[in-house]
Amino acid sequence: MIKADLLHSTPFTLSLSSGFFGFFAHTGFIKALEEKNLKPRMVVGSSAGALVAACTASGLTASEMAKEFTAIKKSDFWDVAFGFGLVRGYKMERLFEQFMAPDFTSLKIPLQISAFDIFALKTKTLQCGSVAKAARASCAVPGLFHPVRIDKRVYLDGGVADKMGLSGVDRGEFVLAHNLGTTNGFESPRVNRKHFSKLLQFELKDIPRSGPDRLHVGGEIIAESYRQSKVWLETPVENLALLPAMAHSENSKHNNNLTL
């Protein structure tokens, strides 16, 4: 059984990892899922993954995201100001509001966003209030963006302690994880199978680097991510424990016949 068929047969939570300006790469992955008509029951994410997760949960298609993201200019979010970081992030939040649902109650798909609570020194799962503000909090890279205050708490990038955005996900969930790996030089460790035994995980390879001054490569990144993701979805499932009982039985029977 190929991975696309398995995902058709099993309700899954989509996890999108952190990765410096990695939203282009996640968009290519979403495009490949859409082409196979694969729809998650819930979307979770950290940092760049939270941005794309929020857009997906708001009902945007990959084509719509690609149009919005490739049109972004540095000046659209670069509001430099004194504080605990170089950029305030207010302009970024206003930008997010243009293409995200206004609040979590208006979403098309359930969404969980991970952000790092500075006071508690641990990850908090955000799932109420303003979607744009929650996404901005999760994208608040330490040293680059100012921390974000929400309901008397102060948050930084969700990737600080939860790079895959999975802190609020039940361990029994079937998880499809899109891991940006070392894209842009920021590593997102693979999900531990001890925590999520029902797990499919895909990591992109050799993706061009993006950043505040390299937004022009966004279209190229989306295209390459889509190409790799499309190929991956067509490959067989390696972990037989993930297969439905009937498919697992048929696969075992086939393997036994080969040894006769």
mmCIF file with all atom_site columns, C-alpha atoms in Angstrom, residues 91-198:
data_model
loop_
_atom_site.group_PDB
_atom_site.id
_atom_site.type_symbol
_atom_site.label_atom_id
_atom_site.label_alt_id
_atom_site.label_comp_id
_atom_site.label_asym_id
_atom_site.label_entity_id
_atom_site.label_seq_id
_atom_site.pdbx_PDB_ins_code
_atom_site.Cartn_x
_atom_site.Cartn_y
_atom_site.Cartn_z
_atom_site.occupancy
_atom_site.B_iso_or_equiv
_atom_site.pdbx_formal_charge
_atom_site.auth_seq_id
_atom_site.auth_comp_id
_atom_site.auth_asym_id
_atom_site.auth_atom_id
_atom_site.pdbx_PDB_model_num
ATOM 1   C CA . LYS A 1 91  ? 2.876   44.529 10.673 1.00 0.00 ? 91  LYS A CA 1
ATOM 2   C CA . MET A 1 92  ? 3.239   40.756 10.411 1.00 0.00 ? 92  MET A CA 1
ATOM 3   C CA . GLU A 1 93  ? 0.072   40.243 12.455 1.00 0.00 ? 93  GLU A CA 1
ATOM 4   C CA . ARG A 1 94  ? -1.841  42.716 10.264 1.00 0.00 ? 94  ARG A CA 1
ATOM 5   C CA . LEU A 1 95  ? -0.565  40.809 7.227  1.00 0.00 ? 95  LEU A CA 1
ATOM 6   C CA . PHE A 1 96  ? -1.760  37.491 8.684  1.00 0.00 ? 96  PHE A CA 1
ATOM 7   C CA . GLU A 1 97  ? -5.196  38.969 9.351  1.00 0.00 ? 97  GLU A CA 1
ATOM 8   C CA . GLN A 1 98  ? -5.659  39.539 5.621  1.00 0.00 ? 98  GLN A CA 1
ATOM 9   C CA . PHE A 1 99  ? -5.774  35.826 4.826  1.00 0.00 ? 99  PHE A CA 1
ATOM 10  C CA . MET A 1 100 ? -6.582  34.021 8.104  1.00 0.00 ? 100 MET A CA 1
ATOM 11  C CA . ALA A 1 101 ? -9.887  33.428 9.870  1.00 0.00 ? 101 ALA A CA 1
ATOM 12  C CA . PRO A 1 102 ? -10.499 36.111 12.528 1.00 0.00 ? 102 PRO A CA 1
ATOM 13  C CA . ASP A 1 103 ? -10.676 33.627 15.410 1.00 0.00 ? 103 ASP A CA 1
ATOM 14  C CA . PHE A 1 104 ? -10.502 29.917 16.172 1.00 0.00 ? 104 PHE A CA 1
ATOM 15  C CA . THR A 1 105 ? -14.294 29.557 16.169 1.00 0.00 ? 105 THR A CA 1
ATOM 16  C CA . SER A 1 106 ? -14.369 30.565 12.483 1.00 0.00 ? 106 SER A CA 1
ATOM 17  C CA . LEU A 1 107 ? -11.942 27.899 11.247 1.00 0.00 ? 107 LEU A CA 1
ATOM 18  C CA . LYS A 1 108 ? -12.807 25.253 8.655  1.00 0.00 ? 108 LYS A CA 1
ATOM 19  C CA . ILE A 1 109 ? -10.559 22.640 10.300 1.00 0.00 ? 109 ILE A CA 1
ATOM 20  C CA . PRO A 1 110 ? -9.589  22.314 14.008 1.00 0.00 ? 110 PRO A CA 1
ATOM 21  C CA . LEU A 1 111 ? -6.235  23.999 14.693 1.00 0.00 ? 111 LEU A CA 1
ATOM 22  C CA . GLN A 1 112 ? -3.626  23.902 17.450 1.00 0.00 ? 112 GLN A CA 1
ATOM 23  C CA . ILE A 1 113 ? -0.678  26.306 17.485 1.00 0.00 ? 113 ILE A CA 1
ATOM 24  C CA . SER A 1 114 ? 2.368   25.841 19.716 1.00 0.00 ? 114 SER A CA 1
ATOM 25  C CA . ALA A 1 115 ? 4.064   28.851 21.329 1.00 0.00 ? 115 ALA A CA 1
ATOM 26  C CA . PHE A 1 116 ? 6.683   29.069 24.069 1.00 0.00 ? 116 PHE A CA 1
ATOM 27  C CA . ASP A 1 117 ? 5.425   30.628 27.324 1.00 0.00 ? 117 ASP A CA 1
ATOM 28  C CA . ILE A 1 118 ? 8.340   32.732 28.627 1.00 0.00 ? 118 ILE A CA 1
ATOM 29  C CA . PHE A 1 119 ? 7.056   32.910 32.217 1.00 0.00 ? 119 PHE A CA 1
ATOM 30  C CA . ALA A 1 120 ? 6.316   29.178 32.518 1.00 0.00 ? 120 ALA A CA 1
ATOM 31  C CA . LEU A 1 121 ? 9.353   28.165 30.423 1.00 0.00 ? 121 LEU A CA 1
ATOM 32  C CA . LYS A 1 122 ? 7.298   25.611 28.518 1.00 0.00 ? 122 LYS A CA 1
ATOM 33  C CA . THR A 1 123 ? 5.157   25.209 25.439 1.00 0.00 ? 123 THR A CA 1
ATOM 34  C CA . LYS A 1 124 ? 1.508   26.207 25.484 1.00 0.00 ? 124 LYS A CA 1
ATOM 35  C CA . THR A 1 125 ? -1.025  25.088 22.905 1.00 0.00 ? 125 THR A CA 1
ATOM 36  C CA . LEU A 1 126 ? -3.012  28.064 21.610 1.00 0.00 ? 126 LEU A CA 1
ATOM 37  C CA . GLN A 1 127 ? -6.520  27.248 20.369 1.00 0.00 ? 127 GLN A CA 1
ATOM 38  C CA . CYS A 1 128 ? -8.740  30.238 21.099 1.00 0.00 ? 128 CYS A CA 1
ATOM 39  C CA . GLY A 1 129 ? -8.893  33.949 20.355 1.00 0.00 ? 129 GLY A CA 1
ATOM 40  C CA . SER A 1 130 ? -7.227  35.642 17.386 1.00 0.00 ? 130 SER A CA 1
ATOM 41  C CA . VAL A 1 131 ? -5.719  33.189 14.877 1.00 0.00 ? 131 VAL A CA 1
ATOM 42  C CA . ALA A 1 132 ? -3.361  35.839 13.480 1.00 0.00 ? 132 ALA A CA 1
ATOM 43  C CA . LYS A 1 133 ? -2.023  36.753 16.921 1.00 0.00 ? 133 LYS A CA 1
ATOM 44  C CA . ALA A 1 134 ? -1.507  33.089 17.833 1.00 0.00 ? 134 ALA A CA 1
ATOM 45  C CA . ALA A 1 135 ? 0.377   32.531 14.559 1.00 0.00 ? 135 ALA A CA 1
ATOM 46  C CA . ARG A 1 136 ? 2.460   35.653 15.161 1.00 0.00 ? 136 ARG A CA 1
ATOM 47  C CA . ALA A 1 137 ? 3.354   34.407 18.656 1.00 0.00 ? 137 ALA A CA 1
ATOM 48  C CA . SER A 1 138 ? 4.454   31.056 17.281 1.00 0.00 ? 138 SER A CA 1
ATOM 49  C CA . CYS A 1 139 ? 6.572   32.823 14.622 1.00 0.00 ? 139 CYS A CA 1
ATOM 50  C CA . ALA A 1 140 ? 8.316   35.137 17.121 1.00 0.00 ? 140 ALA A CA 1
ATOM 51  C CA . VAL A 1 141 ? 11.875  33.928 16.556 1.00 0.00 ? 141 VAL A CA 1
ATOM 52  C CA . PRO A 1 142 ? 13.938  34.898 19.637 1.00 0.00 ? 142 PRO A CA 1
ATOM 53  C CA . GLY A 1 143 ? 16.194  37.860 18.943 1.00 0.00 ? 143 GLY A CA 1
ATOM 54  C CA . LEU A 1 144 ? 14.476  38.666 15.647 1.00 0.00 ? 144 LEU A CA 1
ATOM 55  C CA . PHE A 1 145 ? 10.860  39.358 16.676 1.00 0.00 ? 145 PHE A CA 1
ATOM 56  C CA . HIS A 1 146 ? 9.530   40.903 19.873 1.00 0.00 ? 146 HIS A CA 1
ATOM 57  C CA . PRO A 1 147 ? 7.730   38.495 22.248 1.00 0.00 ? 147 PRO A CA 1
ATOM 58  C CA . VAL A 1 148 ? 3.935   38.500 21.929 1.00 0.00 ? 148 VAL A CA 1
ATOM 59  C CA . ARG A 1 149 ? 1.544   39.143 24.829 1.00 0.00 ? 149 ARG A CA 1
ATOM 60  C CA . ILE A 1 150 ? -1.712  37.146 24.867 1.00 0.00 ? 150 ILE A CA 1
ATOM 61  C CA . ASP A 1 151 ? -4.034  37.139 27.904 1.00 0.00 ? 151 ASP A CA 1
ATOM 62  C CA . LYS A 1 152 ? -1.354  38.305 30.354 1.00 0.00 ? 152 LYS A CA 1
ATOM 63  C CA . ARG A 1 153 ? 1.130   35.682 29.112 1.00 0.00 ? 153 ARG A CA 1
ATOM 64  C CA . VAL A 1 154 ? 4.164   36.382 26.914 1.00 0.00 ? 154 VAL A CA 1
ATOM 65  C CA . TYR A 1 155 ? 5.189   34.059 24.110 1.00 0.00 ? 155 TYR A CA 1
ATOM 66  C CA . LEU A 1 156 ? 8.051   33.319 21.742 1.00 0.00 ? 156 LEU A CA 1
ATOM 67  C CA . ASP A 1 157 ? 8.505   30.993 18.782 1.00 0.00 ? 157 ASP A CA 1
ATOM 68  C CA . GLY A 1 158 ? 6.804   27.622 19.190 1.00 0.00 ? 158 GLY A CA 1
ATOM 69  C CA . GLY A 1 159 ? 9.901   25.937 17.819 1.00 0.00 ? 159 GLY A CA 1
ATOM 70  C CA . VAL A 1 160 ? 11.850  26.791 20.977 1.00 0.00 ? 160 VAL A CA 1
ATOM 71  C CA . ALA A 1 161 ? 10.636  23.610 22.682 1.00 0.00 ? 161 ALA A CA 1
ATOM 72  C CA . ASP A 1 162 ? 8.107   21.999 20.314 1.00 0.00 ? 162 ASP A CA 1
ATOM 73  C CA . LYS A 1 163 ? 9.453   22.048 16.771 1.00 0.00 ? 163 LYS A CA 1
ATOM 74  C CA . MET A 1 164 ? 6.689   19.811 15.388 1.00 0.00 ? 164 MET A CA 1
ATOM 75  C CA . GLY A 1 165 ? 3.754   21.535 17.135 1.00 0.00 ? 165 GLY A CA 1
ATOM 76  C CA . LEU A 1 166 ? 2.630   18.287 18.733 1.00 0.00 ? 166 LEU A CA 1
ATOM 77  C CA . SER A 1 167 ? 2.519   19.270 22.410 1.00 0.00 ? 167 SER A CA 1
ATOM 78  C CA . GLY A 1 168 ? -1.301  19.318 22.507 1.00 0.00 ? 168 GLY A CA 1
ATOM 79  C CA . VAL A 1 169 ? -1.918  16.226 20.369 1.00 0.00 ? 169 VAL A CA 1
ATOM 80  C CA . ASP A 1 170 ? -3.157  12.997 21.924 1.00 0.00 ? 170 ASP A CA 1
ATOM 81  C CA . ARG A 1 171 ? -0.531  10.243 21.728 1.00 0.00 ? 171 ARG A CA 1
ATOM 82  C CA . GLY A 1 172 ? -3.072  7.892  20.172 1.00 0.00 ? 172 GLY A CA 1
ATOM 83  C CA . GLU A 1 173 ? -3.598  10.125 17.131 1.00 0.00 ? 173 GLU A CA 1
ATOM 84  C CA . PHE A 1 174 ? -2.465  9.090  13.663 1.00 0.00 ? 174 PHE A CA 1
ATOM 85  C CA . VAL A 1 175 ? 0.038   11.831 12.748 1.00 0.00 ? 175 VAL A CA 1
ATOM 86  C CA . LEU A 1 176 ? 1.306   12.887 9.332  1.00 0.00 ? 176 LEU A CA 1
ATOM 87  C CA . ALA A 1 177 ? 4.382   15.005 10.076 1.00 0.00 ? 177 ALA A CA 1
ATOM 88  C CA . HIS A 1 178 ? 6.021   17.285 7.532  1.00 0.00 ? 178 HIS A CA 1
ATOM 89  C CA . ASN A 1 179 ? 9.495   17.924 8.891  1.00 0.00 ? 179 ASN A CA 1
ATOM 90  C CA . LEU A 1 180 ? 11.626  20.634 7.317  1.00 0.00 ? 180 LEU A CA 1
ATOM 91  C CA . GLY A 1 181 ? 14.712  18.969 8.763  1.00 0.00 ? 181 GLY A CA 1
ATOM 92  C CA . THR A 1 182 ? 17.784  21.169 8.381  1.00 0.00 ? 182 THR A CA 1
ATOM 93  C CA . THR A 1 183 ? 16.160  23.425 5.774  1.00 0.00 ? 183 THR A CA 1
ATOM 94  C CA . ASN A 1 184 ? 17.631  26.924 6.181  1.00 0.00 ? 184 ASN A CA 1
ATOM 95  C CA . GLY A 1 185 ? 20.113  25.544 8.712  1.00 0.00 ? 185 GLY A CA 1
ATOM 96  C CA . PHE A 1 186 ? 17.529  25.200 11.515 1.00 0.00 ? 186 PHE A CA 1
ATOM 97  C CA . GLU A 1 187 ? 17.090  21.575 12.518 1.00 0.00 ? 187 GLU A CA 1
ATOM 98  C CA . SER A 1 188 ? 13.690  20.064 13.336 1.00 0.00 ? 188 SER A CA 1
ATOM 99  C CA . PRO A 1 189 ? 14.286  16.671 14.968 1.00 0.00 ? 189 PRO A CA 1
ATOM 100 C CA . ARG A 1 190 ? 12.261  13.720 13.789 1.00 0.00 ? 190 ARG A CA 1
ATOM 101 C CA . VAL A 1 191 ? 9.228   12.792 15.885 1.00 0.00 ? 191 VAL A CA 1
ATOM 102 C CA . ASN A 1 192 ? 9.959   10.065 18.426 1.00 0.00 ? 192 ASN A CA 1
ATOM 103 C CA . ARG A 1 193 ? 7.967   6.948  17.534 1.00 0.00 ? 193 ARG A CA 1
ATOM 104 C CA . LYS A 1 194 ? 7.775   6.104  21.239 1.00 0.00 ? 194 LYS A CA 1
ATOM 105 C CA . HIS A 1 195 ? 5.513   9.133  21.610 1.00 0.00 ? 195 HIS A CA 1
ATOM 106 C CA . PHE A 1 196 ? 3.487   8.609  18.429 1.00 0.00 ? 196 PHE A CA 1
ATOM 107 C CA . SER A 1 197 ? 3.389   5.011  17.235 1.00 0.00 ? 197 SER A CA 1
ATOM 108 C CA . LYS A 1 198 ? 0.899   5.880  14.477 1.00 0.00 ? 198 LYS A CA 1
#
